[in-house]
Amino acid sequence: MALENSEVKLNYPSWLTLDFFRTILQNDKNFPETSDAVCVDGIHIEPATSIGDNFMSSCQVSCIFRVIVKYRFSKDDVKTLSLIVKYMPELGVVKNFVESFAFPKEAEMYSKIIPGLEKIWLRVGQSVQFGPKCWYSSNDPVPVIVMDDLKSFDYKMLPRREGLGLKEAEAVISKIAKFHAASLLYYKKNGPYYPNFNERIPRTNDNEGFGLFYGVMHAGLIEMLEGWDFGKSFLPKLKKWKGKIFDTNCKLTKAEEKSFNVLNHGDAWTNNAMFKYFNGSPEVLFVDYQLCIWTSPAIDLLYIIFYACNSDIQITHFDSLIKFYHSELLRALNNLDIPEKAPTLEEVSNAVYCKGFFGATTIINSLPLMKFDPNLNINMEFILNPENEEGLTMRKALFASENLKNAYKLLLPFLDKRGFLDIPNV
């Protein structure tokens, strides 16, 4: 018997059944009871994300549900377990990308690599968690991942429109430094990561997938700046970005053989970090591991600063956060007794500077998506269709926010002064 769902009629797949979850519980190696004894009495299914929470889900390339499982091992011992089920639907504007690239990568991360990184820290006596526990990962019946619901452990997402404050930003960077350090030992023990970890996003032409996304959003930015006196001085440089953003970023995110490289999360923005507070101090776990890449740590640093932090932190604490990362990385490398030569602060800073254009281009896709009002009911699939009038209207609405304009007033002069608006020769 299934538990009652919410009043909203959900379009969830038929394979989300009692037997599906009973099999998951039975096959879990760490489940505390004998596998044959488990009985699943009911499930309650509800949406796990809200409008604007997840760019991927708004493009219909992943569906995410929260499922509360009611189970028991005896008649008098009823328990509940809250799980997140993430699976790939049959349709979507970037289906091929997810099916062949992103979903296999994320499944590998949750089922194998993240547990491996956490075991590396356990060997030195430290309990370090990077993400939710994975209960199940398979291509049967569809590409699907079942994991712990972090909200049931009191982790929460912070408001994306505000961005992270300094305390939270440092918590994210500290955890990323531990993630990076452990990834070096994992590489040394297991060899190179699978080939799809050599790219953050696979190359496409400018008329499909993420190339199209950057192009459409770039057009929205230019339209906004042309109608705004403040933005006109930046137009000459920004107009040169047309048709070059995606290709340049693909080159910038590639690992350089003789440089210091680590496994990057690749998508550590506000909605992919969940926080829990202990005596006022934040602990952070990451979700959404579809864009992980073996490359310079500068990619994660730029992404975190420009795609997760609030505007004041981005500018006032830019250099200090790079320095903080370096100190946390050195501490992590020392704790794990990694013999390889650690990068100097100058080397990390230079890598960030050389890849600064990657950070600057997040002003196209990050700020509008961070700042938009969820009441606008933005549909990214419409926006990615340049011929769709409703999509054009939505794109204009994305760039019409006063909060967005205020953020650009702070960021564009800073990025220009740093040279990050200039297209690098790569």
CSV table of C-alpha atoms in Angstrom, one decimal, residues 221-406:
chain,number,residue,atom,x,y,z
A,221,LEU,CA,23.2,40.4,-21.5
A,222,ILE,CA,24.0,42.5,-24.5
A,223,GLU,CA,20.4,43.6,-24.8
A,224,MET,CA,20.3,44.7,-21.2
A,225,LEU,CA,23.5,46.6,-21.3
A,226,GLU,CA,22.6,48.4,-24.6
A,227,GLY,CA,19.5,49.8,-22.8
A,228,TRP,CA,21.4,50.9,-19.7
A,229,ASP,CA,23.9,53.9,-19.6
A,230,PHE,CA,26.1,52.2,-17.0
A,231,GLY,CA,26.7,49.1,-19.1
A,232,LYS,CA,27.6,50.7,-22.4
A,233,SER,CA,31.3,51.2,-21.7
A,234,PHE,CA,31.7,47.4,-21.3
A,235,LEU,CA,29.9,46.5,-24.5
A,236,PRO,CA,32.9,46.6,-26.9
A,237,LYS,CA,34.7,43.8,-24.9
A,238,LEU,CA,31.5,41.8,-24.2
A,239,LYS,CA,30.3,41.8,-27.8
A,240,LYS,CA,33.6,40.1,-28.7
A,241,TRP,CA,32.4,37.1,-26.6
A,242,LYS,CA,29.8,36.2,-29.2
A,243,GLY,CA,30.3,32.7,-30.5
A,244,LYS,CA,33.5,32.3,-28.4
A,245,ILE,CA,32.4,31.7,-24.8
A,246,PHE,CA,31.7,28.0,-24.8
A,247,ASP,CA,34.7,27.0,-27.0
A,248,THR,CA,37.1,29.2,-24.9
A,249,ASN,CA,35.8,27.8,-21.6
A,250,CYS,CA,36.2,24.2,-22.9
A,251,LYS,CA,39.9,25.0,-23.6
A,252,LEU,CA,40.3,26.8,-20.2
A,253,THR,CA,38.9,23.9,-18.2
A,254,LYS,CA,41.2,21.3,-19.8
A,255,ALA,CA,44.0,20.1,-17.5
A,256,GLU,CA,47.5,21.3,-18.3
A,257,GLU,CA,49.9,18.3,-18.0
A,258,LYS,CA,52.7,20.0,-16.1
A,259,SER,CA,50.4,22.0,-13.8
A,260,PHE,CA,48.8,21.1,-10.5
A,261,ASN,CA,45.6,19.3,-11.2
A,262,VAL,CA,42.9,17.8,-8.9
A,263,LEU,CA,39.3,16.5,-9.2
A,264,ASN,CA,37.0,19.5,-9.3
A,265,HIS,CA,33.4,19.4,-8.3
A,266,GLY,CA,32.8,21.7,-11.3
A,267,ASP,CA,29.4,23.0,-10.3
A,268,ALA,CA,29.6,24.1,-6.7
A,269,TRP,CA,27.1,27.0,-6.8
A,270,THR,CA,24.7,28.0,-4.1
A,271,ASN,CA,22.0,25.4,-4.8
A,272,ASN,CA,24.5,22.5,-4.9
A,273,ALA,CA,25.8,23.2,-1.4
A,274,MET,CA,23.7,22.3,1.6
A,275,PHE,CA,24.5,23.6,5.1
A,276,LYS,CA,24.0,22.4,8.7
A,277,TYR,CA,25.1,24.6,11.6
A,278,PHE,CA,26.9,23.4,14.8
A,279,ASN,CA,27.1,26.2,17.4
A,280,GLY,CA,26.9,28.8,14.6
A,281,SER,CA,29.6,27.2,12.5
A,282,PRO,CA,28.5,25.8,9.1
A,283,GLU,CA,29.2,22.3,7.9
A,284,VAL,CA,28.6,21.8,4.1
A,285,LEU,CA,27.9,18.9,1.9
A,286,PHE,CA,27.7,18.9,-1.9
A,287,VAL,CA,25.2,17.5,-4.4
A,288,ASP,CA,24.9,17.4,-8.2
A,289,TYR,CA,28.2,15.9,-9.3
A,290,GLN,CA,27.5,15.9,-13.0
A,291,LEU,CA,30.2,18.3,-14.0
A,292,CYS,CA,33.3,17.0,-12.2
A,293,ILE,CA,36.5,17.4,-14.0
A,294,TRP,CA,40.2,16.6,-13.5
A,295,THR,CA,41.9,20.0,-14.0
A,296,SER,CA,43.3,23.0,-12.2
A,297,PRO,CA,41.7,23.9,-8.8
A,298,ALA,CA,41.2,27.4,-10.2
A,299,ILE,CA,38.0,26.2,-11.9
A,300,ASP,CA,36.3,25.3,-8.7
A,301,LEU,CA,37.6,28.5,-7.0
A,302,LEU,CA,36.4,30.8,-9.8
A,303,TYR,CA,33.0,29.0,-9.9
A,304,ILE,CA,32.5,29.2,-6.2
A,305,ILE,CA,33.4,32.8,-5.9
A,306,PHE,CA,31.4,34.0,-8.9
A,307,TYR,CA,28.5,31.6,-8.8
A,308,ALA,CA,27.9,31.1,-5.1
A,309,CYS,CA,29.0,34.1,-3.2
A,310,ASN,CA,27.3,37.4,-2.8
A,311,SER,CA,28.6,40.4,-4.7
A,312,ASP,CA,30.4,42.0,-1.8
A,313,ILE,CA,32.3,38.7,-1.0
A,314,GLN,CA,33.2,38.3,-4.7
A,315,ILE,CA,35.0,41.7,-4.8
A,316,THR,CA,36.1,42.5,-1.3
A,317,HIS,CA,37.4,39.0,-0.4
A,318,PHE,CA,38.4,37.7,-3.8
A,319,ASP,CA,42.2,37.6,-3.1
A,320,SER,CA,41.7,36.5,0.6
A,321,LEU,CA,39.6,33.6,-0.4
A,322,ILE,CA,42.3,32.4,-2.9
A,323,LYS,CA,44.8,32.7,0.0
A,324,PHE,CA,42.4,30.9,2.3
A,325,TYR,CA,42.0,28.0,-0.2
A,326,HIS,CA,45.8,27.7,-0.5
A,327,SER,CA,46.2,27.4,3.3
A,328,GLU,CA,43.4,24.9,3.6
A,329,LEU,CA,44.9,22.8,0.7
A,330,LEU,CA,48.3,22.8,2.3
A,331,ARG,CA,46.8,21.6,5.6
A,332,ALA,CA,44.8,18.9,3.9
A,333,LEU,CA,47.8,17.7,1.9
A,334,ASN,CA,49.8,17.6,5.1
A,335,ASN,CA,47.1,15.7,7.0
A,336,LEU,CA,46.9,13.1,4.3
A,337,ASP,CA,50.7,12.9,4.1
A,338,ILE,CA,50.7,13.4,0.3
A,339,PRO,CA,54.4,13.5,-0.8
A,340,GLU,CA,53.8,15.4,-4.1
A,341,LYS,CA,55.0,19.0,-4.2
A,342,ALA,CA,52.2,21.4,-3.2
A,343,PRO,CA,51.6,24.4,-5.4
A,344,THR,CA,52.7,27.8,-4.0
A,345,LEU,CA,50.2,30.6,-3.4
A,346,GLU,CA,51.7,32.4,-6.4
A,347,GLU,CA,51.0,29.3,-8.6
A,348,VAL,CA,47.4,29.0,-7.5
A,349,SER,CA,46.9,32.8,-7.9
A,350,ASN,CA,48.4,32.7,-11.4
A,351,ALA,CA,46.2,29.8,-12.4
A,352,VAL,CA,43.1,31.7,-11.2
A,353,TYR,CA,44.2,34.8,-13.1
A,354,CYS,CA,44.9,32.9,-16.3
A,355,LYS,CA,41.5,31.3,-16.2
A,356,GLY,CA,39.7,34.4,-15.0
A,357,PHE,CA,37.6,34.6,-18.2
A,358,PHE,CA,35.9,31.3,-17.1
A,359,GLY,CA,34.9,33.1,-13.9
A,360,ALA,CA,33.8,36.2,-15.7
A,361,THR,CA,31.5,34.3,-18.1
A,362,THR,CA,29.4,33.1,-15.1
A,363,ILE,CA,28.0,36.6,-15.1
A,364,ILE,CA,26.0,35.4,-18.1
A,365,ASN,CA,24.5,32.2,-16.7
A,366,SER,CA,25.0,32.6,-13.0
A,367,LEU,CA,23.8,36.0,-12.0
A,368,PRO,CA,20.4,35.9,-13.9
A,369,LEU,CA,19.7,32.4,-12.6
A,370,MET,CA,20.7,33.4,-9.1
A,371,LYS,CA,18.8,36.6,-8.9
A,372,PHE,CA,15.6,35.9,-10.7
A,373,ASP,CA,12.3,35.9,-8.8
A,374,PRO,CA,10.9,32.3,-8.7
A,375,ASN,CA,7.4,33.8,-9.2
A,376,LEU,CA,8.4,34.6,-12.8
A,377,ASN,CA,8.1,30.8,-13.5
A,378,ILE,CA,11.1,30.8,-15.8
A,379,ASN,CA,11.3,27.8,-18.2
A,380,MET,CA,14.8,27.3,-19.5
A,381,GLU,CA,13.7,25.0,-22.3
A,382,PHE,CA,11.7,27.9,-23.7
A,383,ILE,CA,14.6,30.3,-23.3
A,384,LEU,CA,16.9,27.9,-25.2
A,385,ASN,CA,14.6,28.1,-28.2
A,386,PRO,CA,15.6,31.4,-29.9
A,387,GLU,CA,12.6,31.3,-32.2
A,388,ASN,CA,10.1,31.1,-29.3
A,389,GLU,CA,8.5,34.4,-28.5
A,390,GLU,CA,7.6,33.2,-25.0
A,391,GLY,CA,11.3,32.3,-24.5
A,392,LEU,CA,12.4,35.8,-25.6
A,393,THR,CA,10.0,37.3,-23.1
A,394,MET,CA,11.3,35.1,-20.4
A,395,ARG,CA,14.9,36.0,-21.3
A,396,LYS,CA,14.1,39.7,-21.0
A,397,ALA,CA,12.5,39.1,-17.7
A,398,LEU,CA,15.6,37.3,-16.4
A,399,PHE,CA,17.7,40.4,-17.1
A,400,ALA,CA,15.2,43.0,-15.9
A,401,SER,CA,15.8,42.5,-12.2
A,402,GLU,CA,17.1,45.6,-10.3
A,403,ASN,CA,19.0,43.2,-8.0
A,404,LEU,CA,20.8,41.9,-11.1
A,405,LYS,CA,21.6,45.4,-12.3
A,406,ASN,CA,23.0,46.3,-8.9
